[in-house]
Amino acid sequence: MLPDLPPKETSIIWVDLTPEERKRYATCQAESILELQGEKITIPNVISKITRLRQLVDGAFGDDSCSKIRALDSALNPRRRTIIFSEFSTIAELLAARYGGRAFTGKSSVK
């Protein structure tokens, strides 16, 4: 660890989906099950469906007012620098725009 960095803090915040988010998730899940039952199941297909469900609850397909982002709004201290990790570049870019920061994704070039 670099000496000028503060100790790492990890916070786990459990977030309930809104009724609208639950509905979108259930719809996506039901469509995925129907698709998987109707065709040959392959690992990439299953991973694709699971990834889509995870993106859905992370707010990747809606506006930036999803439950997780609202919880993050409440948890962040604006006087402290924060690093937020996300598996999805769309979420990283959305958060960078929302909080006035930078998003480093697989598309980023570090100089």
mmCIF file of C-alpha atoms in Angstrom:
data_model
loop_
_atom_site.group_PDB
_atom_site.id
_atom_site.type_symbol
_atom_site.label_atom_id
_atom_site.label_comp_id
_atom_site.label_asym_id
_atom_site.label_seq_id
_atom_site.Cartn_x
_atom_site.Cartn_y
_atom_site.Cartn_z
ATOM 1 C CA MET A 1 0.000 0.000 0.000
ATOM 2 C CA LEU A 2 1.198 3.517 -0.694
ATOM 3 C CA PRO A 3 2.106 5.406 2.501
ATOM 4 C CA ASP A 4 0.080 8.531 1.660
ATOM 5 C CA LEU A 5 -3.194 6.652 1.284
ATOM 6 C CA PRO A 6 -5.557 6.342 4.244
ATOM 7 C CA PRO A 7 -6.568 2.864 5.402
ATOM 8 C CA LYS A 8 -9.119 1.143 3.212
ATOM 9 C CA GLU A 9 -12.684 1.230 4.491
ATOM 10 C CA THR A 10 -15.282 -1.185 3.199
ATOM 11 C CA SER A 11 -18.996 -0.629 3.652
ATOM 12 C CA ILE A 12 -21.740 -3.077 2.808
ATOM 13 C CA ILE A 13 -25.129 -1.461 2.505
ATOM 14 C CA TRP A 14 -28.141 -3.677 1.876
ATOM 15 C CA VAL A 15 -30.583 -2.004 -0.500
ATOM 16 C CA ASP A 16 -34.181 -2.965 -1.206
ATOM 17 C CA LEU A 17 -35.346 -2.606 -4.778
ATOM 18 C CA THR A 18 -38.255 -0.304 -5.450
ATOM 19 C CA PRO A 19 -41.476 -1.937 -6.681
ATOM 20 C CA GLU A 20 -40.648 -0.772 -10.236
ATOM 21 C CA GLU A 21 -37.131 -2.231 -10.040
ATOM 22 C CA ARG A 22 -38.500 -5.517 -8.653
ATOM 23 C CA LYS A 23 -40.959 -5.674 -11.539
ATOM 24 C CA ARG A 24 -38.216 -5.093 -14.156
ATOM 25 C CA TYR A 25 -36.005 -7.704 -12.483
ATOM 26 C CA ALA A 26 -38.817 -10.276 -12.324
ATOM 27 C CA THR A 27 -39.699 -9.648 -15.978
ATOM 28 C CA CYS A 28 -36.088 -10.045 -17.080
ATOM 29 C CA GLN A 29 -35.692 -13.158 -14.938
ATOM 30 C CA ALA A 30 -38.878 -14.744 -16.333
ATOM 31 C CA GLU A 31 -37.836 -13.961 -19.926
ATOM 32 C CA SER A 32 -34.429 -15.495 -19.267
ATOM 33 C CA ILE A 33 -35.936 -18.690 -17.901
ATOM 34 C CA LEU A 34 -38.252 -19.000 -20.905
ATOM 35 C CA GLU A 35 -35.339 -18.424 -23.292
ATOM 36 C CA LEU A 36 -33.169 -20.976 -21.529
ATOM 37 C CA GLN A 37 -35.923 -23.582 -21.514
ATOM 38 C CA GLY A 38 -36.550 -23.107 -25.204
ATOM 39 C CA GLU A 39 -32.987 -23.551 -26.431
ATOM 40 C CA LYS A 40 -29.799 -25.424 -25.821
ATOM 41 C CA ILE A 41 -28.231 -24.206 -22.597
ATOM 42 C CA THR A 42 -24.638 -23.109 -22.968
ATOM 43 C CA ILE A 43 -22.369 -21.536 -20.371
ATOM 44 C CA PRO A 44 -22.029 -18.207 -22.264
ATOM 45 C CA ASN A 45 -25.815 -17.998 -22.546
ATOM 46 C CA VAL A 46 -26.317 -18.553 -18.803
ATOM 47 C CA ILE A 47 -23.561 -16.090 -17.890
ATOM 48 C CA SER A 48 -25.102 -13.517 -20.235
ATOM 49 C CA LYS A 49 -28.491 -13.841 -18.532
ATOM 50 C CA ILE A 50 -27.007 -13.599 -15.029
ATOM 51 C CA THR A 51 -24.929 -10.567 -16.039
ATOM 52 C CA ARG A 52 -28.020 -8.844 -17.419
ATOM 53 C CA LEU A 53 -29.886 -9.406 -14.142
ATOM 54 C CA ARG A 54 -26.939 -7.998 -12.163
ATOM 55 C CA GLN A 55 -26.742 -4.951 -14.433
ATOM 56 C CA LEU A 56 -30.450 -4.395 -13.992
ATOM 57 C CA VAL A 57 -30.214 -4.126 -10.196
ATOM 58 C CA ASP A 58 -27.127 -1.893 -10.516
ATOM 59 C CA GLY A 59 -29.102 0.672 -12.505
ATOM 60 C CA ALA A 60 -27.376 0.125 -15.843
ATOM 61 C CA PHE A 61 -30.643 0.189 -17.796
ATOM 62 C CA GLY A 62 -32.493 2.993 -16.062
ATOM 63 C CA ASP A 63 -31.845 6.492 -14.902
ATOM 64 C CA ASP A 64 -29.473 7.389 -12.120
ATOM 65 C CA SER A 65 -32.189 7.349 -9.453
ATOM 66 C CA CYS A 66 -32.115 3.590 -8.847
ATOM 67 C CA SER A 67 -32.138 2.266 -5.285
ATOM 68 C CA LYS A 68 -28.422 1.524 -5.172
ATOM 69 C CA ILE A 69 -27.439 4.991 -6.372
ATOM 70 C CA ARG A 70 -29.789 6.684 -3.899
ATOM 71 C CA ALA A 71 -28.243 4.586 -1.096
ATOM 72 C CA LEU A 72 -24.797 5.640 -2.295
ATOM 73 C CA ASP A 73 -25.896 9.296 -2.235
ATOM 74 C CA SER A 74 -26.787 8.877 1.439
ATOM 75 C CA ALA A 75 -23.613 6.990 2.349
ATOM 76 C CA LEU A 76 -20.992 9.209 0.714
ATOM 77 C CA ASN A 77 -19.302 11.976 2.634
ATOM 78 C CA PRO A 78 -18.753 14.871 0.189
ATOM 79 C CA ARG A 79 -15.722 16.079 2.180
ATOM 80 C CA ARG A 80 -13.843 12.805 1.663
ATOM 81 C CA ARG A 81 -12.274 11.397 -1.458
ATOM 82 C CA THR A 82 -13.784 8.056 -2.347
ATOM 83 C CA ILE A 83 -12.971 5.230 -4.732
ATOM 84 C CA ILE A 84 -15.956 3.211 -5.898
ATOM 85 C CA PHE A 85 -15.410 -0.055 -7.725
ATOM 86 C CA SER A 86 -17.930 -1.372 -10.209
ATOM 87 C CA GLU A 87 -17.815 -4.373 -12.478
ATOM 88 C CA PHE A 88 -19.709 -2.465 -15.151
ATOM 89 C CA SER A 89 -18.193 0.456 -17.050
ATOM 90 C CA THR A 90 -21.619 2.026 -17.628
ATOM 91 C CA ILE A 91 -22.123 2.296 -13.863
ATOM 92 C CA ALA A 92 -18.595 3.675 -13.317
ATOM 93 C CA GLU A 93 -19.186 6.328 -15.972
ATOM 94 C CA LEU A 94 -22.624 7.224 -14.577
ATOM 95 C CA LEU A 95 -21.201 7.604 -11.051
ATOM 96 C CA ALA A 96 -18.245 9.676 -12.277
ATOM 97 C CA ALA A 97 -20.639 12.063 -14.024
ATOM 98 C CA ARG A 98 -22.950 12.204 -11.011
ATOM 99 C CA TYR A 99 -20.237 12.911 -8.432
ATOM 100 C CA GLY A 100 -17.864 14.949 -10.580
ATOM 101 C CA GLY A 101 -15.109 12.367 -10.559
ATOM 102 C CA ARG A 102 -13.289 10.202 -13.031
ATOM 103 C CA ALA A 103 -14.152 6.729 -14.244
ATOM 104 C CA PHE A 104 -11.344 4.344 -15.058
ATOM 105 C CA THR A 105 -12.649 1.505 -17.164
ATOM 106 C CA GLY A 106 -11.206 -1.032 -19.552
ATOM 107 C CA LYS A 107 -11.509 1.707 -22.181
ATOM 108 C CA SER A 108 -9.327 4.128 -20.157
ATOM 109 C CA SER A 109 -5.725 4.789 -21.005
ATOM 110 C CA VAL A 110 -3.501 5.584 -18.034
ATOM 111 C CA LYS A 111 -0.618 7.962 -18.691
#
